[in-house]
CSV table of C-alpha atoms in Angstrom, one decimal:
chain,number,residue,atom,x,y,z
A,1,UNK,CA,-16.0,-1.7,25.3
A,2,UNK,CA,-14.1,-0.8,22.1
A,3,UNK,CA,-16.9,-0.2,19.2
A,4,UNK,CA,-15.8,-1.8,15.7
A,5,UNK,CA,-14.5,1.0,13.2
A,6,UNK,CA,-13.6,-1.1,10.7
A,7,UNK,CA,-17.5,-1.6,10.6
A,8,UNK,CA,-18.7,1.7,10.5
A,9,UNK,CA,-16.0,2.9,8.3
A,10,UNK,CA,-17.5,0.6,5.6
A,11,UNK,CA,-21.6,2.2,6.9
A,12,UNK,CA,-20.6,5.5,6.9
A,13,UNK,CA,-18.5,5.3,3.7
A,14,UNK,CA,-21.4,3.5,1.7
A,15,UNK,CA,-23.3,5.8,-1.0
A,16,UNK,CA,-27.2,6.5,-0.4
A,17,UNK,CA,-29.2,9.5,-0.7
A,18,UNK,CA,-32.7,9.7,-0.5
A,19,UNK,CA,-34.9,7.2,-2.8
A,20,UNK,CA,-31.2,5.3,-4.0
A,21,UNK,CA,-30.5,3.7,-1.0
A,22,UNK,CA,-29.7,0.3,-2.7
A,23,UNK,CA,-25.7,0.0,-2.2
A,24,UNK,CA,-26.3,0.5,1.8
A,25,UNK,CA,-29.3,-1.2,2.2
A,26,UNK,CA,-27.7,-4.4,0.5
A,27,UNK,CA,-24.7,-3.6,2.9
A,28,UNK,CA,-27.2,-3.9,5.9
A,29,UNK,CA,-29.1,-7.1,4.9
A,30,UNK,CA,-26.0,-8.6,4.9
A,31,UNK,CA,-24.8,-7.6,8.4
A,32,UNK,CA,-27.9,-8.2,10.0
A,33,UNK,CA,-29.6,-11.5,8.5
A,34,UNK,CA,-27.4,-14.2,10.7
A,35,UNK,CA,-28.3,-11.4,13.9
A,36,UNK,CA,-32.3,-11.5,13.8
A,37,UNK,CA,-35.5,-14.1,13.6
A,38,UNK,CA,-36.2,-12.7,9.8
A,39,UNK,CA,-35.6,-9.4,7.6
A,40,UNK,CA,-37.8,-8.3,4.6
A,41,UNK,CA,-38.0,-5.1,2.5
A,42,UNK,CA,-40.9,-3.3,2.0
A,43,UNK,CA,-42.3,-1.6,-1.2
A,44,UNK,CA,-40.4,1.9,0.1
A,45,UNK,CA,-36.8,0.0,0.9
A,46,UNK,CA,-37.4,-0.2,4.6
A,47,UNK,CA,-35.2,-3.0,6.1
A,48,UNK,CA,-37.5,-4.6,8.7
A,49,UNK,CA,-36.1,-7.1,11.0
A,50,UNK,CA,-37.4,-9.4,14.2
A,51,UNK,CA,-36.4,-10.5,16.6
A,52,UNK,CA,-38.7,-12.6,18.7
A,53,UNK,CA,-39.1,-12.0,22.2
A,54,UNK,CA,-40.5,-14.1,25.2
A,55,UNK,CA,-44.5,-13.0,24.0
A,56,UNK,CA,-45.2,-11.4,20.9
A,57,UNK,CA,-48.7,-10.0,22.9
A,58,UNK,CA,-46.6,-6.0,22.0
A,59,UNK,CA,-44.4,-4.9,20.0
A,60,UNK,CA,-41.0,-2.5,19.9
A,61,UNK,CA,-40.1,-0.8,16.9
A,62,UNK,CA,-36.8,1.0,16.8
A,63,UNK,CA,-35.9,3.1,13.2
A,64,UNK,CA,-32.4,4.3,12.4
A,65,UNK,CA,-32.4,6.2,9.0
A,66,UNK,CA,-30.2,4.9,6.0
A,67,UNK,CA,-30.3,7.3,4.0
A,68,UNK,CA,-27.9,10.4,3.2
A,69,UNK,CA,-28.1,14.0,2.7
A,70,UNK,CA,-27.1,14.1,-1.3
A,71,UNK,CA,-27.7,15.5,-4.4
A,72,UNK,CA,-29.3,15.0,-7.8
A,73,UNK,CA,-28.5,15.6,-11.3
A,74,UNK,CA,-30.8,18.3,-12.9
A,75,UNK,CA,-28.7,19.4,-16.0
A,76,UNK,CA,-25.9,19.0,-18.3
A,77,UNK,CA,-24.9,22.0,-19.9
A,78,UNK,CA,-22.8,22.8,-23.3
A,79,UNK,CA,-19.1,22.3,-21.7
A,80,UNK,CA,-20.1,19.6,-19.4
A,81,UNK,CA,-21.1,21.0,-16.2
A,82,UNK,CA,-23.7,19.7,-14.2
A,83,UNK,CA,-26.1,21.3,-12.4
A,84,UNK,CA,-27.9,19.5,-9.2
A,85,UNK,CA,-30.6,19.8,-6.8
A,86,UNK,CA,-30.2,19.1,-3.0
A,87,UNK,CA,-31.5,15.8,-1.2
A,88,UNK,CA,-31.9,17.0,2.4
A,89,UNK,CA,-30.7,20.1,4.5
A,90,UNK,CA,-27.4,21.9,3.3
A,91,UNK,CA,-25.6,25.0,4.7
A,92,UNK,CA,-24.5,25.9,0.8
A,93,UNK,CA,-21.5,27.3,2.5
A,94,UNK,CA,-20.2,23.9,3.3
A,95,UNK,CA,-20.1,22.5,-0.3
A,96,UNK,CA,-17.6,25.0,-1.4
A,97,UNK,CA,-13.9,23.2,-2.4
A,98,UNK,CA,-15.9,19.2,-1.8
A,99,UNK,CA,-15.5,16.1,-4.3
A,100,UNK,CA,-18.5,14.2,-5.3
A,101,UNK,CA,-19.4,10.7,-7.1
A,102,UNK,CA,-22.4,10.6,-9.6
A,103,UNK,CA,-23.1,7.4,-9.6
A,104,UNK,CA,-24.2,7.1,-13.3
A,105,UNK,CA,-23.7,4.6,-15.6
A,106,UNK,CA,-20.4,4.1,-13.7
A,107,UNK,CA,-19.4,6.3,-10.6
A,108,UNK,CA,-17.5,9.5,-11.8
A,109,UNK,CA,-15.6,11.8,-9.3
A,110,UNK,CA,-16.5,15.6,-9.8
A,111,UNK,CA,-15.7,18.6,-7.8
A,112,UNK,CA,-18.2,21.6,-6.4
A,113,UNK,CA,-17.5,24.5,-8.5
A,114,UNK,CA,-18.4,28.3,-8.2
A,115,UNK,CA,-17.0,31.5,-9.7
A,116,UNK,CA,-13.7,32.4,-8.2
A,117,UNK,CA,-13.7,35.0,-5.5
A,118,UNK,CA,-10.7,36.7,-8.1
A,119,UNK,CA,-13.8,37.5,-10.3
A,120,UNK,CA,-16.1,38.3,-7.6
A,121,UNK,CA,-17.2,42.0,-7.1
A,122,UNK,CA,-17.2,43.9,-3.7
A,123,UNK,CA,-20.8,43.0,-3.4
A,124,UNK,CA,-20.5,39.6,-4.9
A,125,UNK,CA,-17.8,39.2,-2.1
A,126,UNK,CA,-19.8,40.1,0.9
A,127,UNK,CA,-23.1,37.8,0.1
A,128,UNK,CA,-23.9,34.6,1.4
A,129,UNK,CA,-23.5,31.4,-1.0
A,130,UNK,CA,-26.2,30.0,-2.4
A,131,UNK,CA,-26.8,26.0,-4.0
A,132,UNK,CA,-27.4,27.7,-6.8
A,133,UNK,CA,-24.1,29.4,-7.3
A,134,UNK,CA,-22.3,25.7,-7.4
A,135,UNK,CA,-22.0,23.1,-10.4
A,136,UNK,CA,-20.0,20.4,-10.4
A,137,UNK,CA,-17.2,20.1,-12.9
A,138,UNK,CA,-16.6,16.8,-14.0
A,139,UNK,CA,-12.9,18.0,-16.1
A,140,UNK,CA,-14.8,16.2,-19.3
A,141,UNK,CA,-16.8,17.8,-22.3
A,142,UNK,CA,-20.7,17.3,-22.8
A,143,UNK,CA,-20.0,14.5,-24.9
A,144,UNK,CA,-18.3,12.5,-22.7
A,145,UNK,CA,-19.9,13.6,-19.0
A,146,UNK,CA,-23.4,12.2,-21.4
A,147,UNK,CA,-22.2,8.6,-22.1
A,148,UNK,CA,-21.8,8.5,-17.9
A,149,UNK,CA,-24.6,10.7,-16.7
A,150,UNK,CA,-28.3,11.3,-17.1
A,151,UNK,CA,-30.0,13.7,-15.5
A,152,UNK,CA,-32.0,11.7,-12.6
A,153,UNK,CA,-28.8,10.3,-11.4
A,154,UNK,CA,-27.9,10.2,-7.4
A,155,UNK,CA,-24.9,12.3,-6.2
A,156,UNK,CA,-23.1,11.6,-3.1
A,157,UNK,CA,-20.2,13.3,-1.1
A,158,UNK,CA,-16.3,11.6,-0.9
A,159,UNK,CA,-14.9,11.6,2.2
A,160,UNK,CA,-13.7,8.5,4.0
A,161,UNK,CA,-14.0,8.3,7.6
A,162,UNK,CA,-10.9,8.8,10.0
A,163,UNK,CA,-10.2,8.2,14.0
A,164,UNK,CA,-8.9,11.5,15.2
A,165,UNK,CA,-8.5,10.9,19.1
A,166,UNK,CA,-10.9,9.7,20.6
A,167,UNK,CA,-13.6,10.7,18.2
A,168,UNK,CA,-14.7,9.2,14.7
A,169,UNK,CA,-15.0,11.6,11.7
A,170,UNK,CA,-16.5,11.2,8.5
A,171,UNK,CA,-19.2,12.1,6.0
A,172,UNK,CA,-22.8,11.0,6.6
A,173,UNK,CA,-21.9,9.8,10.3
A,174,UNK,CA,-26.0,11.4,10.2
A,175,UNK,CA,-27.4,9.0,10.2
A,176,UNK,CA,-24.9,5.9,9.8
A,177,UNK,CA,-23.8,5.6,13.4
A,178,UNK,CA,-27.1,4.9,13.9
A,179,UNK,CA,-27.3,2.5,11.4
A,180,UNK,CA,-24.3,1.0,13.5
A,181,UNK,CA,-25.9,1.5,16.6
A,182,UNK,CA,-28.8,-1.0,16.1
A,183,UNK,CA,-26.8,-3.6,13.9
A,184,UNK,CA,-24.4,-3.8,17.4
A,185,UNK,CA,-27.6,-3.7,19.5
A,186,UNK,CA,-29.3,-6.6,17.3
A,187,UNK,CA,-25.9,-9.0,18.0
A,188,UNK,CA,-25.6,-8.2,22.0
A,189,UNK,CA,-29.7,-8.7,22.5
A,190,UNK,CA,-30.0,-12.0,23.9
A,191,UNK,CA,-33.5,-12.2,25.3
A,192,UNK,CA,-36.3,-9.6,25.5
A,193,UNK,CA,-40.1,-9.5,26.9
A,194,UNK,CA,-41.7,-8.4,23.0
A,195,UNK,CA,-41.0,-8.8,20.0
A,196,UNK,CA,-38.1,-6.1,18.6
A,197,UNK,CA,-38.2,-4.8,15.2
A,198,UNK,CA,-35.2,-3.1,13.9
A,199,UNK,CA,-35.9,-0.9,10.6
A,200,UNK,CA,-33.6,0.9,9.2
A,201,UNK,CA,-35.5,3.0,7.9
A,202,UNK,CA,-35.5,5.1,3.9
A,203,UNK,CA,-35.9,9.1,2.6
A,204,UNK,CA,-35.9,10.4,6.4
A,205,UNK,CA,-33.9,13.3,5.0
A,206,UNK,CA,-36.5,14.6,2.8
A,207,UNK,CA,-39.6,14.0,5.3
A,208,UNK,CA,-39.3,10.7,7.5
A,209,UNK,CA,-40.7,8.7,4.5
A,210,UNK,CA,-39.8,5.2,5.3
A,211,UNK,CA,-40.3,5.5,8.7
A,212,UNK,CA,-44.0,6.5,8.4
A,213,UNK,CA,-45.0,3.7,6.4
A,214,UNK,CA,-43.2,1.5,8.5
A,215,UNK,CA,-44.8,2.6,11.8
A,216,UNK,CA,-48.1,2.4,10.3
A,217,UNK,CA,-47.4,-1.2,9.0
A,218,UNK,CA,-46.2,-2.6,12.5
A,219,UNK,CA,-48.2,-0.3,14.0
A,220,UNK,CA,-45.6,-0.8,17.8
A,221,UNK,CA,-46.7,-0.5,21.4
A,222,UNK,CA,-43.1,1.2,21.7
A,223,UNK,CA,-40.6,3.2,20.0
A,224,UNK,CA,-37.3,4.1,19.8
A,225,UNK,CA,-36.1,6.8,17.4
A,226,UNK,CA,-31.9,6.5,16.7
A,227,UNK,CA,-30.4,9.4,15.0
A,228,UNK,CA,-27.4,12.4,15.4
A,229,UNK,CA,-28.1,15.5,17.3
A,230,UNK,CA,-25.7,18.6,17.7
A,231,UNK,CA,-23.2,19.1,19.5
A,232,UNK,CA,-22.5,22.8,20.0
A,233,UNK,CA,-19.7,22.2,22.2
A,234,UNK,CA,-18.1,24.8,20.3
A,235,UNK,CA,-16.2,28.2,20.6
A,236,UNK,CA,-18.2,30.6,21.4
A,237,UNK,CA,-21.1,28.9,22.4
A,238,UNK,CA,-23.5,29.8,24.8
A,239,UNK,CA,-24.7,27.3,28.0
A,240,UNK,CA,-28.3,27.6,26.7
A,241,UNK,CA,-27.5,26.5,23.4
A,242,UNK,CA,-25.3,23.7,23.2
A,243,UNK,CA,-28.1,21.3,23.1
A,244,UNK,CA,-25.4,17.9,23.6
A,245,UNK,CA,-21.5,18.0,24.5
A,246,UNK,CA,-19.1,15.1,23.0
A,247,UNK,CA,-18.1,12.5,25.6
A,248,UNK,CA,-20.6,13.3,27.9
A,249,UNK,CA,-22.7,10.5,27.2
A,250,UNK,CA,-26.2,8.7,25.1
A,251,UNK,CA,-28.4,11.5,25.1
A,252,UNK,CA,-32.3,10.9,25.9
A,253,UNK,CA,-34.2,13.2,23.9
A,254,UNK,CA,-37.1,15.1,25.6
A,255,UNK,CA,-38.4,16.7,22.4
A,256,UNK,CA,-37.4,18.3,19.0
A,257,UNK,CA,-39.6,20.4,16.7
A,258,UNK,CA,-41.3,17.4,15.4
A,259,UNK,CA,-42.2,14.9,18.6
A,260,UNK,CA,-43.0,15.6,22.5
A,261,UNK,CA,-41.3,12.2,23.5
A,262,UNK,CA,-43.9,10.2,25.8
A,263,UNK,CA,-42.9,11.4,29.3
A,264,UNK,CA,-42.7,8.1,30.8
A,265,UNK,CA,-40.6,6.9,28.3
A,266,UNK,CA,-38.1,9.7,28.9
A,267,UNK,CA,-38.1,8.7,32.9
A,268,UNK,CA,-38.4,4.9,32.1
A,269,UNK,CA,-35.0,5.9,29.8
A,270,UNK,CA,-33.3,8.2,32.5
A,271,UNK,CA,-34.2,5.2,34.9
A,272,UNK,CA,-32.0,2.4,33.5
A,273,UNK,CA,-29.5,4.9,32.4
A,274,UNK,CA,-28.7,4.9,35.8
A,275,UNK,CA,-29.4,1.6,37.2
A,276,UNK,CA,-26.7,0.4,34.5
A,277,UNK,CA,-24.3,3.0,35.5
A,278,UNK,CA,-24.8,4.5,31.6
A,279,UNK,CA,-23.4,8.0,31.2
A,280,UNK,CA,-26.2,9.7,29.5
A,281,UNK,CA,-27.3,13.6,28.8
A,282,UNK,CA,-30.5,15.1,27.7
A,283,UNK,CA,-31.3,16.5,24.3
A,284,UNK,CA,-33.7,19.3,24.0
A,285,UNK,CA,-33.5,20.4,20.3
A,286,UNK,CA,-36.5,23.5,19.3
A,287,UNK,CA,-35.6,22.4,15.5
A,288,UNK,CA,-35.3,19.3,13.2
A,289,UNK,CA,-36.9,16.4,13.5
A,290,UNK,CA,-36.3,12.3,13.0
A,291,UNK,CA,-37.9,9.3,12.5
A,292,UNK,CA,-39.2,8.9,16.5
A,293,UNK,CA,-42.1,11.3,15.1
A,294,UNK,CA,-43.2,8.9,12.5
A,295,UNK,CA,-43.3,5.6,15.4
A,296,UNK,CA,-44.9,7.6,17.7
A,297,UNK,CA,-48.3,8.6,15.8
A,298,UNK,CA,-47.9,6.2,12.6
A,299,UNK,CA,-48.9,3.1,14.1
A,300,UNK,CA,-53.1,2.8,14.5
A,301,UNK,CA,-52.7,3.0,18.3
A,302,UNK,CA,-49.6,5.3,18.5
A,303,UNK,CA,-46.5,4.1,20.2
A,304,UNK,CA,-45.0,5.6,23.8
A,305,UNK,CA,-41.9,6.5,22.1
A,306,UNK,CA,-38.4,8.3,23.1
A,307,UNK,CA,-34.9,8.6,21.3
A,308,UNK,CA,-31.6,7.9,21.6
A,309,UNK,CA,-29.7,10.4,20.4
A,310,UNK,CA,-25.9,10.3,19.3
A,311,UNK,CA,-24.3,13.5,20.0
A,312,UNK,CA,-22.2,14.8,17.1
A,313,UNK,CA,-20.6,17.9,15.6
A,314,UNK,CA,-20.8,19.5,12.5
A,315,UNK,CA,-23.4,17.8,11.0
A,316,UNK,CA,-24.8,17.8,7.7
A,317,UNK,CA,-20.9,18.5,7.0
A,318,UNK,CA,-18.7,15.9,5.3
A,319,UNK,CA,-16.5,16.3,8.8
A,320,UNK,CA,-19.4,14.9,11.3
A,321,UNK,CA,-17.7,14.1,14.6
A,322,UNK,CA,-19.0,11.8,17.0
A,323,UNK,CA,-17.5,10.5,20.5
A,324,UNK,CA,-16.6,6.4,20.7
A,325,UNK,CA,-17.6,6.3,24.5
A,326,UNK,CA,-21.1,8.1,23.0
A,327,UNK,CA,-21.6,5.7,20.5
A,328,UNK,CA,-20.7,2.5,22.9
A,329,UNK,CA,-23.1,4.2,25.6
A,330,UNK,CA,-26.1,4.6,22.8
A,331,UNK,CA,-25.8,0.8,22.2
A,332,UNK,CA,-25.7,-0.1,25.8
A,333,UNK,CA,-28.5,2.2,26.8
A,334,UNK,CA,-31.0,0.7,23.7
A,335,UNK,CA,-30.3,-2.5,24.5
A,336,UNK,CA,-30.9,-2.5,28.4
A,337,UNK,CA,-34.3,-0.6,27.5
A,338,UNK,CA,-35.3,-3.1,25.6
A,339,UNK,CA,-34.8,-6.0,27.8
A,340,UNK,CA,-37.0,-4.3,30.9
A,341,UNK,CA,-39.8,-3.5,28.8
A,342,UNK,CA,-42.2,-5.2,30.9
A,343,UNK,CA,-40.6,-4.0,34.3
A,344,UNK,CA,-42.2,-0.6,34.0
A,345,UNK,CA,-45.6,0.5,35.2
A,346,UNK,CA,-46.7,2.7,32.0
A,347,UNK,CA,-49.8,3.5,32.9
A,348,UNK,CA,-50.9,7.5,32.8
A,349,UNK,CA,-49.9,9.3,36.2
């Protein structure tokens, strides 16, 4: 099954760091209201959706994160640079020669400065980049970068999203695709034992924010955590470290530095993987976390919980990389789960 592009070009493209996730949430309300029983925000920006099943008696809560790794606007100084402080995780490295948008009073393009390796000493030459070495030059003076921006103001990366074989490639494909992933999942569910809440979920970059109030508000039976997960398929990686490969299918998480997924969840997953003929992987990640650790222990009864996990390269790069046939076998494997809820013995062994 061919996956729509043209769909998550527009997801992935759409601006939202952590706390300003208004342009994408509105983008997502409006995909998902004809697909589900009801939507509402919460107070954080959560989107929560249902979608009634045969007996409402438990519940399934499945969070994909909305937001973006970003920046913010800390300073403005006499010629009109900008200074900035990170939203989320960044390899400084990776910012060097990137465009921006500050989405001020308008959105303004601005490039990630640094001093010119010309300039740089020996020792200057040899050291590892830090955030703080970049600014963003906006090619304006002070007076006119201050009738646009405001320190306080949300920065996001440019880069539009491209097919490059038979892989997808874009900025922010962390956590979009899973944003994707559920909208697709919502349309092909048809009919399923419980109730399913979709939430797409706020600030998981800086601390699985939304997806902590959420848990605790629904307070699920079950969870399912969608998010990226690396692929060091790479040159020069080892076996033992390569966590996912591209194209090799969904992968089931097992656990990350923040959750132990339930283990019968992780053998209820593996099992339908297989009785649908789903090409799946596992994921064992010793670092990171996403928003499966907030539905698991959030709720007032905790949820039995697991993750699909999209595998994808690069990340927290604007060059993510993630496999169509991975991204059609995450929505296939989420939805069969949650239509045999109630075919599983999930009692303690």
């Amino acid at each position: 099954m061919a996956i729509n592009v043209k769909l998550l070009k527009k997801i992935c493209e759409a601006p939202g760091v952590p706390g300003y996730e208004s342009k994408i949430r509105n983008l997502i309300i409006k995909e998902v209201t004809p697909l589900v029983d009801s939507v509402e925000v919460d107070n954080m920006g959560n989107v929560i959706t249902i979608k009634k099943g045969k007996s409402d008696a438990k519940k399934a809560m499945i969070g994909a994160h909305m937001d973006e790794i970003g920046f913010m606007v800390t300073h403005i100084d006499d010629k009109g640079f900008v200074r900035f402080t990170t939203l989320g995780g960044f390899d400084p490295k990776t910012l060097t020669a990137q465009r921006v948008v500050i989405h001020g009073k308008k959105d303004v393009i601005g490039v990630m400065g640094s001093k010119p390796i010309h300039v740089m000493s020996p020792e200057e030459r040899t050291k590892m980049p830090k955030t703080t070495d970049f600014f963003i030059d906006l090619g304006m003076p002070k007076k006119e970068v201050e009738k646009i921006v405001s320190v306080g103001n949300p920065i996001t990366r440019e880069r539009e999203l491209i097919e490059m074989g038979e892989c997808v490639n874009c900025k922010s494909i962390d956590n979009r695709v899973s944003v994707f992933v559920l909208i697709e999942t919502l349309r092909q569910l048809k009919s399923t034992p419980y109730d399913v809440y979709g939430v797409f979920t706020v600030q998981e970059e800086v601390g699985i924010r939304g997806a902590n109030v959420a848990a605790h508000s629904i307070n699920p039976d079950f969870g399912f955590g969608l998010d990226t997960t690396i692929a060091f398929d790479l040159p020069g990686a080892q076996p033992h470290e390569r966590v996912t490969a591209l194209g090799e299918g969904t992968a089931i998480k097992i656990m990350d530095a923040m959750t132990i997924c339930d283990y019968r969840m992780v053998e209820y997953m593996k099992e339908v993987a297989d009785k649908n003929k789903i090409k799946w992987q596992t994921e064992l990640l010793t670092a990171g976390g996403t928003d499966t650790a907030g539905i698991q222990r959030m709720g007032k009864n905790g949820a039995i919980s697991g993750a699909v996990s999209i595998p994808t390269r690069h990340l927290h790069q604007v060059i993510e990389m993630a496999h169509k046939k991975d991204i059609d076998n995450s929505i296939k494997l989420l939805k069969a789960c949650l239509e045999s809820l109630d075919g599983y013995d999930w009692s303690h062994k």
